[in-house]
Amino acid sequence: MLLVDGRPTGIALEGLQLVDQFETGSGYLLVTDYNDPWEEQTVVSLLDADLKQVAKKRLGKFLYVFPSRTFSVKSIDIEGGALVLQGSSAEEGRYRVEVTNVPGWLGARVGLRTTWHQS
């Protein structure tokens, strides 16, 4: 549950803990993590100024074991207008996350673009 100034907003985000948060010209980027040994997953959510979720990206490779995704963020840097999230191991690599206009049925809308790079 998302809190603002210690008060519940009624907004539930995916993940168990808030890792970091950033304000952008398009709203707020929130990075959450499951921090679970069986499902290391990091989620980046874009909220608008009214705290409505407008986009979400799950980071990691899909494994057919449980099934689960694996990506545990070790560090976050800002590079140009994007976040660069480094995974906890070389195999996890790093993700570049950008707030951008994405095409849709009703025209372009604000969304998230992610690209993966091997470490």
Short mmCIF file of C-alpha atoms in Angstrom, two decimals:
data_model
loop_
_atom_site.label_atom_id
_atom_site.label_comp_id
_atom_site.label_asym_id
_atom_site.label_seq_id
_atom_site.Cartn_x
_atom_site.Cartn_y
_atom_site.Cartn_z
CA MET A 1 0.00 0.00 0.00
CA LEU A 2 1.37 3.41 -0.96
CA LEU A 3 1.64 5.99 1.82
CA VAL A 4 1.99 9.77 1.37
CA ASP A 5 3.06 11.70 4.46
CA GLY A 6 2.35 8.56 6.50
CA ARG A 7 -1.25 8.28 5.29
CA PRO A 8 -2.65 5.48 3.11
CA THR A 9 -3.56 6.56 -0.43
CA GLY A 10 -5.64 3.50 -1.33
CA ILE A 11 -3.13 2.69 -4.07
CA ALA A 12 -1.52 -0.76 -4.06
CA LEU A 13 1.77 -1.18 -5.90
CA GLU A 14 3.29 -4.46 -6.96
CA GLY A 15 6.19 -5.51 -4.73
CA LEU A 16 7.01 -5.80 -1.04
CA GLN A 17 9.24 -2.80 -0.43
CA LEU A 18 9.85 0.61 -1.93
CA VAL A 19 13.46 0.76 -3.15
CA ASP A 20 13.53 4.32 -4.52
CA GLN A 21 11.34 7.08 -5.93
CA PHE A 22 11.88 9.82 -8.49
CA GLU A 23 9.88 12.81 -9.64
CA THR A 24 9.75 13.39 -13.41
CA GLY A 25 8.02 15.86 -15.70
CA SER A 26 5.42 13.15 -16.35
CA GLY A 27 4.78 12.11 -12.74
CA TYR A 28 6.54 9.81 -10.31
CA LEU A 29 8.70 6.75 -10.91
CA LEU A 30 8.56 4.25 -8.05
CA VAL A 31 10.93 1.29 -7.90
CA THR A 32 9.69 -1.64 -5.81
CA ASP A 33 11.20 -5.05 -5.13
CA TYR A 34 9.91 -8.39 -3.94
CA ASN A 35 13.19 -9.10 -2.09
CA ASP A 36 12.24 -12.75 -1.88
CA PRO A 37 14.84 -15.53 -2.41
CA TRP A 38 12.39 -17.48 -4.60
CA GLU A 39 11.25 -14.54 -6.70
CA GLU A 40 13.75 -11.71 -6.98
CA GLN A 41 11.84 -9.22 -9.05
CA THR A 42 12.04 -5.47 -9.46
CA VAL A 43 9.07 -3.43 -10.71
CA VAL A 44 9.16 0.16 -12.02
CA SER A 45 5.80 1.98 -11.87
CA LEU A 46 4.96 5.36 -13.39
CA LEU A 47 2.29 7.34 -11.54
CA ASP A 48 0.77 10.58 -12.83
CA ALA A 49 0.46 13.76 -10.71
CA ASP A 50 -2.78 12.38 -9.18
CA LEU A 51 -0.94 9.15 -8.22
CA LYS A 52 -2.82 7.07 -10.81
CA GLN A 53 -0.66 4.28 -12.24
CA VAL A 54 -0.16 4.89 -15.97
CA ALA A 55 2.59 2.35 -16.72
CA LYS A 56 4.48 -0.53 -15.13
CA LYS A 57 7.46 -2.68 -16.16
CA ARG A 58 8.64 -5.86 -14.50
CA LEU A 59 12.37 -6.31 -14.85
CA GLY A 60 14.06 -9.68 -15.22
CA LYS A 61 14.22 -12.82 -17.25
CA PHE A 62 11.28 -15.21 -17.10
CA LEU A 63 12.24 -18.60 -15.63
CA TYR A 64 10.11 -21.70 -16.00
CA VAL A 65 11.09 -23.06 -12.60
CA PHE A 66 8.28 -21.66 -10.43
CA PRO A 67 7.52 -19.68 -12.84
CA SER A 68 9.22 -16.49 -11.78
CA ARG A 69 11.27 -13.55 -12.98
CA THR A 70 14.71 -12.75 -11.65
CA PHE A 71 16.20 -9.30 -11.24
CA SER A 72 17.31 -7.83 -7.95
CA VAL A 73 18.40 -4.21 -8.18
CA LYS A 74 21.79 -3.47 -6.63
CA SER A 75 22.11 0.21 -7.57
CA ILE A 76 20.23 2.93 -9.44
CA ASP A 77 21.89 5.75 -11.37
CA ILE A 78 20.51 8.57 -13.48
CA GLU A 79 21.98 8.74 -16.97
CA GLY A 80 20.64 11.54 -19.14
CA GLY A 81 16.87 11.34 -18.82
CA ALA A 82 16.80 7.65 -17.84
CA LEU A 83 17.26 5.45 -14.81
CA VAL A 84 19.92 2.76 -15.03
CA LEU A 85 19.25 -0.14 -12.68
CA GLN A 86 22.17 -2.50 -12.10
CA GLY A 87 21.34 -6.08 -11.15
CA SER A 88 22.96 -7.90 -8.25
CA SER A 89 24.91 -10.23 -10.56
CA ALA A 90 26.59 -10.04 -13.97
CA GLU A 91 23.99 -12.46 -15.40
CA GLU A 92 21.16 -10.09 -14.44
CA GLY A 93 22.83 -7.24 -16.33
CA ARG A 94 21.37 -3.76 -16.18
CA TYR A 95 18.20 -2.09 -17.36
CA ARG A 96 17.77 1.39 -18.78
CA VAL A 97 14.27 2.74 -18.04
CA GLU A 98 12.95 5.84 -19.84
CA VAL A 99 9.69 7.76 -19.54
CA THR A 100 8.58 8.31 -23.13
CA ASN A 101 5.56 8.47 -25.43
CA VAL A 102 4.47 5.01 -26.53
CA PRO A 103 2.11 4.31 -29.43
CA GLY A 104 -1.40 3.01 -28.74
CA TRP A 105 -4.81 2.53 -30.34
CA LEU A 106 -5.94 6.01 -29.35
CA GLY A 107 -2.62 7.68 -30.14
CA ALA A 108 0.57 8.13 -28.20
CA ARG A 109 0.50 8.14 -24.40
CA VAL A 110 3.11 8.47 -21.69
CA GLY A 111 4.68 5.15 -20.81
CA LEU A 112 7.92 3.35 -19.99
CA ARG A 113 10.55 1.96 -22.35
CA THR A 114 13.08 -0.52 -21.00
CA THR A 115 16.21 -1.90 -22.58
CA TRP A 116 18.43 -4.62 -21.13
CA HIS A 117 22.21 -4.54 -21.39
CA GLN A 118 24.63 -7.25 -20.41
CA SER A 119 27.05 -6.15 -17.68
#
